[in-house]
Amino acid sequence: MKKIKILHIAATSTGGVGLNILLLAKYMRHEQFDVAVAFAPGCNLDQEFKNIGVKLYPITMTRSPYSIRNILGFIQLLALFRKEHFDIVHTHTSVGGVLGRIAARIMHIPVILWSIHGWAFNYPDGAFPGRKIFKVLEKYLDTCTDHYVAVSKNMKDIGISAGITTENKISIIYHGIEMEKYRAANGDTSIRRELGIDPDTYVVGTAGRFESQKGMDDFIHAARFVRQAVSNVKFLIVGDGPLKGRLERLSAELDIADAVCFTGWKDNVNKYIECMDIFCMSSLWEALPFMLLEAMALQKPVVATCVGGIPEILEHGKGGFLMPPRKPDEFARGVIDLLRTDGLKEEMGHFNRRRIEESFQTQTMITQYENLYRGFADHP
């Protein structure tokens, strides 16, 4: 049987998008699917793609839709499509979706897909004229798109309500994760010792890029409220990004710098999440955050904002608490309740691990994608 040749295109291999593509490339049946990836090199997952033998095509792209470098990326994609035949081009990210879909349509690729990890016109911090332009652009790109894969129902609903496309053109496939990589809480104290945190001190933490989307400033404001109610607590912030200096200054201005630990970027993020008593996610918007799945798989109770696809993963009152965005005082209340209620952290952590085991396993995701690809390959 002839293999189905698939090319994934993304502006970056970082974050949840990169992990999603990596899992697809790693676990799809190689006797049926020939998977290749095109993205801007120099990201943290590059070596992992090479380790599993995936064909990589370096393409000049940036995450910014305004960069002139993306023109070169578009030309490179056209050249790639002239040289190589692909049955399916599956695009990801905003820039990857724009360049990839248009180039694939020009070169008459049989099947063109786009995974909805977010709608640029729907980002709360985007300038209004920019949002209008992105919305018009997405309506045009619908003519270049045979099908969409939404990573959450929320992403699907936004696209339909905005008039971008129709319901029958969007499938929902949730992320899956490799459960064997995520140990349930096992009492490992090595990270606490490394950071100089006493065994009887609570650790409330978060992780992610230091960008406006992640609402890290709200987490620090919430930390002040928590510290006023609970004295023996440290706040662990794992990650890096352009807002790091501003966040460090904010913690000093709020007089909680002694209680906040910025670890910088860590490749072994899971080790740091393991040492947390509570995992927090204060994002302003999300599609379906991998980091949340990972924290839940690590048996952590979660306090998160009720945005995007987060409520589709985290069950309020069972695995943690869902709070409105930009309300650090209310967010803090969820953290304080978990710290003060005996046994609640453990109960919610156990619930979260079971939830991931039952609904967000890698193999479930892989099977759904394989069925989708085969359906389009048989009837393009």
mmCIF file of C-alpha atoms in Angstrom:
data_model
loop_
_atom_site.group_PDB
_atom_site.id
_atom_site.type_symbol
_atom_site.label_atom_id
_atom_site.label_comp_id
_atom_site.label_asym_id
_atom_site.label_seq_id
_atom_site.Cartn_x
_atom_site.Cartn_y
_atom_site.Cartn_z
ATOM 1 C CA MET A 1 0.000 0.000 0.000
ATOM 2 C CA LYS A 2 1.320 3.418 -0.971
ATOM 3 C CA LYS A 3 2.244 5.599 1.984
ATOM 4 C CA ILE A 4 0.359 8.845 2.548
ATOM 5 C CA LYS A 5 2.919 11.645 2.357
ATOM 6 C CA ILE A 6 2.250 14.422 4.887
ATOM 7 C CA LEU A 7 4.057 17.713 5.470
ATOM 8 C CA HIS A 8 3.515 19.684 8.671
ATOM 9 C CA ILE A 9 4.267 23.410 8.468
ATOM 10 C CA ALA A 10 4.701 25.670 11.504
ATOM 11 C CA ALA A 11 6.444 28.961 12.194
ATOM 12 C CA THR A 12 8.041 27.439 15.291
ATOM 13 C CA SER A 13 8.512 24.083 16.990
ATOM 14 C CA THR A 14 8.270 25.546 20.498
ATOM 15 C CA GLY A 15 5.438 25.058 22.984
ATOM 16 C CA GLY A 16 2.327 22.976 22.519
ATOM 17 C CA VAL A 17 2.343 23.270 18.728
ATOM 18 C CA GLY A 18 5.789 21.709 18.482
ATOM 19 C CA LEU A 19 4.922 18.949 20.948
ATOM 20 C CA ASN A 20 1.749 18.157 19.030
ATOM 21 C CA ILE A 21 3.633 17.780 15.739
ATOM 22 C CA LEU A 22 6.414 15.791 17.422
ATOM 23 C CA LEU A 23 3.946 13.250 18.809
ATOM 24 C CA LEU A 24 2.264 12.881 15.421
ATOM 25 C CA ALA A 25 5.601 12.335 13.701
ATOM 26 C CA LYS A 26 6.745 9.887 16.372
ATOM 27 C CA TYR A 27 3.692 7.667 16.796
ATOM 28 C CA MET A 28 1.817 7.576 13.488
ATOM 29 C CA ARG A 29 2.261 4.219 11.772
ATOM 30 C CA HIS A 30 5.345 4.585 9.606
ATOM 31 C CA GLU A 31 4.275 1.784 7.296
ATOM 32 C CA GLN A 32 1.230 3.866 6.317
ATOM 33 C CA PHE A 33 2.367 7.489 6.686
ATOM 34 C CA ASP A 34 5.480 9.349 5.558
ATOM 35 C CA VAL A 35 5.710 12.434 7.794
ATOM 36 C CA ALA A 36 7.956 15.463 7.224
ATOM 37 C CA VAL A 37 8.119 18.837 8.962
ATOM 38 C CA ALA A 38 8.892 22.369 7.701
ATOM 39 C CA PHE A 39 9.604 25.088 10.267
ATOM 40 C CA ALA A 40 12.096 27.759 11.261
ATOM 41 C CA PRO A 41 15.134 25.985 12.781
ATOM 42 C CA GLY A 42 16.778 26.885 16.064
ATOM 43 C CA CYS A 43 14.032 25.837 18.471
ATOM 44 C CA ASN A 44 14.253 23.582 21.509
ATOM 45 C CA LEU A 45 12.613 20.558 19.855
ATOM 46 C CA ASP A 46 14.795 20.469 16.733
ATOM 47 C CA GLN A 47 17.028 17.711 18.061
ATOM 48 C CA GLU A 48 14.093 15.573 19.148
ATOM 49 C CA PHE A 49 12.727 15.610 15.603
ATOM 50 C CA LYS A 50 16.146 14.555 14.324
ATOM 51 C CA ASN A 51 16.388 11.805 16.955
ATOM 52 C CA ILE A 52 13.255 10.095 15.610
ATOM 53 C CA GLY A 53 14.427 10.386 12.002
ATOM 54 C CA VAL A 54 11.874 12.880 10.728
ATOM 55 C CA LYS A 55 12.726 14.690 7.490
ATOM 56 C CA LEU A 56 13.120 18.401 8.315
ATOM 57 C CA TYR A 57 12.870 21.263 5.854
ATOM 58 C CA PRO A 58 14.248 24.547 7.260
ATOM 59 C CA ILE A 59 11.976 27.428 6.271
ATOM 60 C CA THR A 60 12.522 31.112 7.069
ATOM 61 C CA MET A 61 9.486 32.096 9.144
ATOM 62 C CA THR A 62 8.870 34.137 12.264
ATOM 63 C CA ARG A 63 5.995 34.124 14.722
ATOM 64 C CA SER A 64 5.319 37.769 13.845
ATOM 65 C CA PRO A 65 2.935 38.179 10.895
ATOM 66 C CA TYR A 66 4.524 41.548 10.139
ATOM 67 C CA SER A 67 8.084 40.321 9.480
ATOM 68 C CA ILE A 68 9.399 40.780 5.939
ATOM 69 C CA ARG A 69 11.359 37.538 6.414
ATOM 70 C CA ASN A 70 8.121 35.620 5.933
ATOM 71 C CA ILE A 71 8.226 36.543 2.225
ATOM 72 C CA LEU A 72 11.372 34.439 1.893
ATOM 73 C CA GLY A 73 9.622 31.615 3.737
ATOM 74 C CA PHE A 74 6.747 31.758 1.255
ATOM 75 C CA ILE A 75 9.161 31.525 -1.680
ATOM 76 C CA GLN A 76 10.918 28.577 -0.022
ATOM 77 C CA LEU A 77 7.609 26.746 0.414
ATOM 78 C CA LEU A 78 6.740 27.227 -3.262
ATOM 79 C CA ALA A 79 10.145 25.817 -4.203
ATOM 80 C CA LEU A 80 9.640 22.858 -1.850
ATOM 81 C CA PHE A 81 6.247 22.038 -3.373
ATOM 82 C CA ARG A 82 7.766 22.138 -6.868
ATOM 83 C CA LYS A 83 10.430 19.658 -5.794
ATOM 84 C CA GLU A 84 8.476 17.300 -3.522
ATOM 85 C CA HIS A 85 5.018 15.770 -3.852
ATOM 86 C CA PHE A 86 2.837 15.723 -0.736
ATOM 87 C CA ASP A 87 -0.617 14.182 -0.464
ATOM 88 C CA ILE A 88 -1.526 16.322 2.549
ATOM 89 C CA VAL A 89 -0.123 19.623 3.806
ATOM 90 C CA HIS A 90 -1.077 20.193 7.429
ATOM 91 C CA THR A 91 -0.362 23.734 8.615
ATOM 92 C CA HIS A 92 -0.057 25.080 12.161
ATOM 93 C CA THR A 93 0.370 28.505 13.825
ATOM 94 C CA SER A 94 -0.902 31.772 12.380
ATOM 95 C CA VAL A 95 2.061 32.515 10.110
ATOM 96 C CA GLY A 96 2.569 28.867 9.143
ATOM 97 C CA GLY A 97 -1.139 28.666 8.350
ATOM 98 C CA VAL A 98 -1.128 31.737 6.107
ATOM 99 C CA LEU A 99 2.054 30.960 4.166
ATOM 100 C CA GLY A 100 1.489 27.226 3.999
ATOM 101 C CA ARG A 101 -2.130 27.274 2.879
ATOM 102 C CA ILE A 102 -1.656 29.866 0.156
ATOM 103 C CA ALA A 103 1.510 28.223 -1.187
ATOM 104 C CA ALA A 104 -0.111 24.768 -1.109
ATOM 105 C CA ARG A 105 -3.184 26.005 -2.979
ATOM 106 C CA ILE A 106 -1.060 27.721 -5.637
ATOM 107 C CA MET A 107 0.882 24.483 -6.141
ATOM 108 C CA HIS A 108 -2.295 22.348 -6.232
ATOM 109 C CA ILE A 109 -1.596 20.195 -3.187
ATOM 110 C CA PRO A 110 -4.502 17.691 -3.025
ATOM 111 C CA VAL A 111 -5.434 18.216 0.653
ATOM 112 C CA ILE A 112 -4.735 21.301 2.801
ATOM 113 C CA LEU A 113 -5.422 21.346 6.550
ATOM 114 C CA TRP A 114 -4.954 23.936 9.268
ATOM 115 C CA SER A 115 -4.856 23.178 12.997
ATOM 116 C CA ILE A 116 -6.557 25.889 15.018
ATOM 117 C CA HIS A 117 -4.269 26.581 17.970
ATOM 118 C CA GLY A 118 -5.723 30.101 18.162
ATOM 119 C CA TRP A 119 -7.463 32.750 16.049
ATOM 120 C CA ALA A 120 -5.340 35.885 15.556
ATOM 121 C CA PHE A 121 -8.441 38.084 15.234
ATOM 122 C CA ASN A 122 -9.633 36.930 18.646
ATOM 123 C CA TYR A 123 -6.574 37.742 20.765
ATOM 124 C CA PRO A 124 -7.630 40.241 23.465
ATOM 125 C CA ASP A 125 -4.428 42.287 23.306
ATOM 126 C CA GLY A 126 -4.477 42.753 19.532
ATOM 127 C CA ALA A 127 -5.124 46.213 18.089
ATOM 128 C CA PHE A 128 -8.636 46.514 16.691
ATOM 129 C CA PRO A 129 -7.590 47.343 13.068
ATOM 130 C CA GLY A 130 -5.231 44.355 13.133
ATOM 131 C CA ARG A 131 -8.004 42.055 14.354
ATOM 132 C CA LYS A 132 -10.264 43.241 11.530
ATOM 133 C CA ILE A 133 -7.559 42.539 8.961
ATOM 134 C CA PHE A 134 -6.889 39.063 10.365
ATOM 135 C CA LYS A 135 -10.592 38.240 10.272
ATOM 136 C CA VAL A 136 -10.877 39.239 6.606
ATOM 137 C CA LEU A 137 -7.714 37.242 5.870
ATOM 138 C CA GLU A 138 -9.084 34.124 7.585
ATOM 139 C CA LYS A 139 -12.268 34.315 5.521
ATOM 140 C CA TYR A 140 -10.137 34.349 2.370
ATOM 141 C CA LEU A 141 -7.943 31.502 3.679
ATOM 142 C CA ASP A 142 -11.044 29.367 4.114
ATOM 143 C CA THR A 143 -11.028 29.056 0.303
ATOM 144 C CA CYS A 144 -7.523 27.554 0.612
ATOM 145 C CA THR A 145 -8.492 25.136 3.389
ATOM 146 C CA ASP A 146 -10.051 21.719 2.849
ATOM 147 C CA HIS A 147 -10.496 21.046 6.556
ATOM 148 C CA TYR A 148 -9.657 22.407 9.996
ATOM 149 C CA VAL A 149 -8.562 20.584 13.143
ATOM 150 C CA ALA A 150 -9.595 22.478 16.275
ATOM 151 C CA VAL A 151 -7.671 21.538 19.412
ATOM 152 C CA SER A 152 -10.699 22.455 21.534
ATOM 153 C CA LYS A 153 -14.435 22.990 21.099
ATOM 154 C CA ASN A 154 -13.887 26.631 22.022
ATOM 155 C CA MET A 155 -11.622 27.105 18.984
ATOM 156 C CA LYS A 156 -14.239 25.514 16.732
ATOM 157 C CA ASP A 157 -17.050 27.655 18.130
ATOM 158 C CA ILE A 158 -15.086 30.888 17.600
ATOM 159 C CA GLY A 159 -14.431 30.088 13.949
ATOM 160 C CA ILE A 160 -18.057 29.267 13.246
ATOM 161 C CA SER A 161 -19.547 32.225 15.146
ATOM 162 C CA ALA A 162 -17.127 34.599 13.350
ATOM 163 C CA GLY A 163 -18.352 33.325 10.004
ATOM 164 C CA ILE A 164 -14.928 32.015 8.988
ATOM 165 C CA THR A 165 -16.121 28.567 7.981
ATOM 166 C CA THR A 166 -18.886 26.004 8.447
ATOM 167 C CA GLU A 167 -19.317 23.333 11.100
ATOM 168 C CA ASN A 168 -18.781 20.418 8.719
ATOM 169 C CA LYS A 169 -15.282 21.674 7.849
ATOM 170 C CA ILE A 170 -13.960 21.487 11.439
ATOM 171 C CA SER A 171 -13.056 18.405 13.469
ATOM 172 C CA ILE A 172 -12.103 18.547 17.141
ATOM 173 C CA ILE A 173 -9.058 16.503 18.160
ATOM 174 C CA TYR A 174 -7.731 17.095 21.656
ATOM 175 C CA HIS A 175 -4.031 16.913 22.455
ATOM 176 C CA GLY A 176 -2.735 13.701 23.929
ATOM 177 C CA ILE A 177 0.356 13.214 26.071
ATOM 178 C CA GLU A 178 2.754 10.361 26.796
ATOM 179 C CA MET A 179 1.628 9.305 30.269
ATOM 180 C CA GLU A 180 4.724 7.195 30.874
ATOM 181 C CA LYS A 181 6.770 10.417 30.987
ATOM 182 C CA TYR A 182 4.700 11.850 33.811
ATOM 183 C CA ARG A 183 5.157 10.203 37.166
ATOM 184 C CA ALA A 184 2.539 10.703 39.814
ATOM 185 C CA ALA A 185 3.775 12.582 42.876
ATOM 186 C CA ASN A 186 6.586 10.493 44.399
ATOM 187 C CA GLY A 187 8.024 12.715 47.107
ATOM 188 C CA ASP A 188 11.142 13.781 45.149
ATOM 189 C CA THR A 189 12.593 16.777 47.009
ATOM 190 C CA SER A 190 15.677 17.434 44.849
ATOM 191 C CA ILE A 191 14.336 20.620 43.226
ATOM 192 C CA ARG A 192 13.220 22.009 46.597
ATOM 193 C CA ARG A 193 16.722 21.421 47.950
ATOM 194 C CA GLU A 194 18.266 23.000 44.853
ATOM 195 C CA LEU A 195 16.130 26.125 45.339
ATOM 196 C CA GLY A 196 16.606 26.221 49.116
ATOM 197 C CA ILE A 197 12.908 25.731 49.919
ATOM 198 C CA ASP A 198 12.122 24.227 53.329
ATOM 199 C CA PRO A 199 10.128 20.967 53.376
ATOM 200 C CA ASP A 200 7.285 22.562 55.347
ATOM 201 C CA THR A 201 6.883 25.481 52.909
ATOM 202 C CA TYR A 202 4.116 25.329 50.337
ATOM 203 C CA VAL A 203 5.147 25.794 46.691
ATOM 204 C CA VAL A 204 2.656 27.456 44.365
ATOM 205 C CA GLY A 205 3.940 27.652 40.820
ATOM 206 C CA THR A 206 3.389 28.371 37.180
ATOM 207 C CA ALA A 207 5.345 27.915 33.953
ATOM 208 C CA GLY A 208 5.334 29.335 30.462
ATOM 209 C CA ARG A 209 6.543 32.104 28.182
ATOM 210 C CA PHE A 210 6.768 35.544 29.729
ATOM 211 C CA GLU A 211 4.387 37.164 27.248
ATOM 212 C CA SER A 212 1.183 39.109 27.742
ATOM 213 C CA GLN A 213 -0.960 36.082 26.834
ATOM 214 C CA LYS A 214 0.162 34.154 29.902
ATOM 215 C CA GLY A 215 -0.975 36.770 32.439
ATOM 216 C CA MET A 216 2.124 36.302 34.603
ATOM 217 C CA ASP A 217 1.610 39.766 36.099
ATOM 218 C CA ASP A 218 -1.781 38.613 37.370
ATOM 219 C CA PHE A 219 -0.125 35.575 38.946
ATOM 220 C CA ILE A 220 2.298 37.847 40.826
ATOM 221 C CA HIS A 221 -0.554 40.113 41.985
ATOM 222 C CA ALA A 222 -2.424 37.001 43.157
ATOM 223 C CA ALA A 223 0.738 35.862 44.971
ATOM 224 C CA ARG A 224 0.639 39.003 47.106
ATOM 225 C CA PHE A 225 -2.915 38.205 48.232
ATOM 226 C CA VAL A 226 -1.961 34.596 48.973
ATOM 227 C CA ARG A 227 1.099 35.687 50.963
ATOM 228 C CA GLN A 228 -1.067 37.941 53.118
ATOM 229 C CA ALA A 229 -3.201 34.918 54.074
ATOM 230 C CA VAL A 230 -0.557 32.152 54.185
ATOM 231 C CA SER A 231 2.949 32.983 55.380
ATOM 232 C CA ASN A 232 4.828 29.736 54.652
ATOM 233 C CA VAL A 233 4.538 29.795 50.859
ATOM 234 C CA LYS A 234 6.949 30.281 47.963
ATOM 235 C CA PHE A 235 5.975 31.127 44.393
ATOM 236 C CA LEU A 236 7.868 29.371 41.634
ATOM 237 C CA ILE A 237 7.832 30.858 38.121
ATOM 238 C CA VAL A 238 9.466 28.665 35.472
ATOM 239 C CA GLY A 239 10.181 30.204 32.081
ATOM 240 C CA ASP A 240 11.597 33.190 30.297
ATOM 241 C CA GLY A 241 10.632 35.836 27.793
ATOM 242 C CA PRO A 242 10.499 39.537 26.968
ATOM 243 C CA LEU A 243 8.518 40.475 30.097
ATOM 244 C CA LYS A 244 10.962 38.960 32.595
ATOM 245 C CA GLY A 245 12.432 42.284 33.763
ATOM 246 C CA ARG A 246 9.001 43.821 34.222
ATOM 247 C CA LEU A 247 7.787 40.836 36.231
ATOM 248 C CA GLU A 248 10.834 40.902 38.504
ATOM 249 C CA ARG A 249 10.285 44.615 39.141
ATOM 250 C CA LEU A 250 6.598 43.986 39.888
ATOM 251 C CA SER A 251 7.406 41.371 42.533
ATOM 252 C CA ALA A 252 9.761 43.881 44.174
ATOM 253 C CA GLU A 253 7.183 46.676 44.019
ATOM 254 C CA LEU A 254 4.619 44.416 45.705
ATOM 255 C CA ASP A 255 7.181 43.580 48.404
ATOM 256 C CA ILE A 256 7.093 39.821 47.740
ATOM 257 C CA ALA A 257 10.425 39.441 45.913
ATOM 258 C CA ASP A 258 11.735 37.265 48.762
ATOM 259 C CA ALA A 259 8.883 34.823 48.192
ATOM 260 C CA VAL A 260 9.080 34.660 44.371
ATOM 261 C CA CYS A 261 11.637 32.491 42.581
ATOM 262 C CA PHE A 262 12.276 33.013 38.861
ATOM 263 C CA THR A 263 14.067 29.880 37.659
ATOM 264 C CA GLY A 264 14.628 30.912 34.035
ATOM 265 C CA TRP A 265 13.940 28.552 31.162
ATOM 266 C CA LYS A 266 14.315 24.858 32.046
ATOM 267 C CA ASP A 267 14.326 21.893 29.673
ATOM 268 C CA ASN A 268 13.150 19.667 32.521
ATOM 269 C CA VAL A 269 10.055 21.724 33.355
ATOM 270 C CA ASN A 270 8.268 18.637 34.663
ATOM 271 C CA LYS A 271 10.799 18.265 37.494
ATOM 272 C CA TYR A 272 9.875 21.749 38.674
ATOM 273 C CA ILE A 273 6.136 21.110 38.386
ATOM 274 C CA GLU A 274 6.630 17.916 40.438
ATOM 275 C CA CYS A 275 7.857 19.976 43.395
ATOM 276 C CA MET A 276 4.784 22.251 43.363
ATOM 277 C CA ASP A 277 1.856 21.781 45.710
ATOM 278 C CA ILE A 278 -0.429 23.750 43.362
ATOM 279 C CA PHE A 279 -0.037 24.537 39.673
ATOM 280 C CA CYS A 280 -1.466 27.820 38.389
ATOM 281 C CA MET A 281 -2.328 29.084 34.925
ATOM 282 C CA SER A 282 -3.371 32.745 34.747
ATOM 283 C CA SER A 283 -3.623 33.037 30.949
ATOM 284 C CA LEU A 284 -5.759 35.605 29.152
ATOM 285 C CA TRP A 285 -6.470 33.158 26.342
ATOM 286 C CA GLU A 286 -5.542 29.584 25.457
ATOM 287 C CA ALA A 287 -6.545 27.007 22.885
ATOM 288 C CA LEU A 288 -5.692 23.789 24.750
ATOM 289 C CA PRO A 289 -2.519 24.256 26.815
ATOM 290 C CA PHE A 290 -0.096 21.333 26.916
ATOM 291 C CA MET A 291 1.372 22.645 30.153
ATOM 292 C CA LEU A 292 -1.980 22.195 31.882
ATOM 293 C CA LEU A 293 -2.239 18.604 30.657
ATOM 294 C CA GLU A 294 1.270 17.951 31.943
ATOM 295 C CA ALA A 295 0.575 19.418 35.383
ATOM 296 C CA MET A 296 -2.604 17.359 35.700
ATOM 297 C CA ALA A 297 -0.756 14.217 34.591
ATOM 298 C CA LEU A 298 1.746 14.952 37.370
ATOM 299 C CA GLN A 299 -1.160 14.771 39.810
ATOM 300 C CA LYS A 300 -1.263 18.470 40.663
ATOM 301 C CA PRO A 301 -4.370 20.402 41.700
ATOM 302 C CA VAL A 302 -4.813 23.449 39.473
ATOM 303 C CA VAL A 303 -6.071 26.996 39.755
ATOM 304 C CA ALA A 304 -6.585 28.406 36.262
ATOM 305 C CA THR A 305 -8.421 31.118 34.409
ATOM 306 C CA CYS A 306 -11.669 30.120 32.739
ATOM 307 C CA VAL A 307 -10.598 30.955 29.181
ATOM 308 C CA GLY A 308 -10.405 29.154 25.842
ATOM 309 C CA GLY A 309 -10.207 25.379 26.066
ATOM 310 C CA ILE A 310 -9.133 25.273 29.723
ATOM 311 C CA PRO A 311 -12.660 24.449 31.043
ATOM 312 C CA GLU A 312 -12.733 21.498 28.617
ATOM 313 C CA ILE A 313 -9.801 19.966 30.507
ATOM 314 C CA LEU A 314 -10.071 21.144 34.106
ATOM 315 C CA GLU A 315 -13.262 20.398 36.012
ATOM 316 C CA HIS A 316 -14.119 23.166 38.468
ATOM 317 C CA GLY A 317 -14.440 21.902 42.035
ATOM 318 C CA LYS A 318 -13.065 18.467 41.150
ATOM 319 C CA GLY A 319 -9.576 19.026 39.793
ATOM 320 C CA GLY A 320 -9.119 22.573 40.983
ATOM 321 C CA PHE A 321 -10.738 25.957 40.510
ATOM 322 C CA LEU A 322 -11.597 27.980 37.404
ATOM 323 C CA MET A 323 -11.407 31.731 37.920
ATOM 324 C CA PRO A 324 -12.144 34.744 35.703
ATOM 325 C CA PRO A 325 -9.115 36.324 33.999
ATOM 326 C CA ARG A 326 -7.659 39.608 35.224
ATOM 327 C CA LYS A 327 -9.079 39.054 38.733
ATOM 328 C CA PRO A 328 -6.008 38.250 40.849
ATOM 329 C CA ASP A 329 -7.913 38.609 44.121
ATOM 330 C CA GLU A 330 -10.386 35.894 43.075
ATOM 331 C CA PHE A 331 -7.577 33.775 41.643
ATOM 332 C CA ALA A 332 -5.811 33.987 44.999
ATOM 333 C CA ARG A 333 -8.947 32.788 46.771
ATOM 334 C CA GLY A 334 -8.774 29.491 44.884
ATOM 335 C CA VAL A 335 -5.140 29.018 45.893
ATOM 336 C CA ILE A 336 -5.864 29.883 49.536
ATOM 337 C CA ASP A 337 -8.775 27.419 49.687
ATOM 338 C CA LEU A 338 -6.511 24.636 48.439
ATOM 339 C CA LEU A 339 -3.783 25.477 50.931
ATOM 340 C CA ARG A 340 -6.116 25.722 53.908
ATOM 341 C CA THR A 341 -8.401 22.725 53.287
ATOM 342 C CA ASP A 342 -6.931 19.472 54.588
ATOM 343 C CA GLY A 343 -6.688 16.743 51.957
ATOM 344 C CA LEU A 344 -8.136 18.859 49.135
ATOM 345 C CA LYS A 345 -4.875 19.221 47.207
ATOM 346 C CA GLU A 346 -4.322 15.473 47.191
ATOM 347 C CA GLU A 347 -7.936 14.679 46.277
ATOM 348 C CA MET A 348 -7.957 17.087 43.338
ATOM 349 C CA GLY A 349 -4.511 15.972 42.182
ATOM 350 C CA HIS A 350 -5.637 12.337 42.022
ATOM 351 C CA PHE A 351 -8.753 13.365 40.103
ATOM 352 C CA ASN A 352 -6.657 15.255 37.544
ATOM 353 C CA ARG A 353 -4.318 12.349 36.852
ATOM 354 C CA ARG A 354 -7.277 10.004 36.303
ATOM 355 C CA ARG A 355 -8.836 12.583 33.961
ATOM 356 C CA ILE A 356 -5.732 12.691 31.778
ATOM 357 C CA GLU A 357 -5.391 8.893 31.789
ATOM 358 C CA GLU A 358 -8.996 8.491 30.671
ATOM 359 C CA SER A 359 -9.345 11.276 28.084
ATOM 360 C CA PHE A 360 -6.018 12.721 26.915
ATOM 361 C CA GLN A 361 -3.753 9.799 26.026
ATOM 362 C CA THR A 362 -1.459 10.022 22.999
ATOM 363 C CA GLN A 363 -2.844 6.934 21.282
ATOM 364 C CA THR A 364 -6.388 8.319 21.227
ATOM 365 C CA MET A 365 -5.122 11.450 19.468
ATOM 366 C CA ILE A 366 -3.003 9.463 17.002
ATOM 367 C CA THR A 367 -5.907 7.210 16.015
ATOM 368 C CA GLN A 368 -8.132 10.216 15.332
ATOM 369 C CA TYR A 369 -5.500 11.893 13.155
ATOM 370 C CA GLU A 370 -4.775 8.685 11.233
ATOM 371 C CA ASN A 371 -8.483 8.257 10.489
ATOM 372 C CA LEU A 372 -8.714 11.897 9.368
ATOM 373 C CA TYR A 373 -5.703 11.623 7.063
ATOM 374 C CA ARG A 374 -6.853 8.318 5.563
ATOM 375 C CA GLY A 375 -10.320 9.720 4.924
ATOM 376 C CA PHE A 376 -8.917 12.657 2.955
ATOM 377 C CA ALA A 377 -6.309 10.558 1.141
ATOM 378 C CA ASP A 378 -9.031 8.180 -0.032
ATOM 379 C CA HIS A 379 -11.397 11.019 -1.007
ATOM 380 C CA PRO A 380 -9.382 14.237 -1.565
#
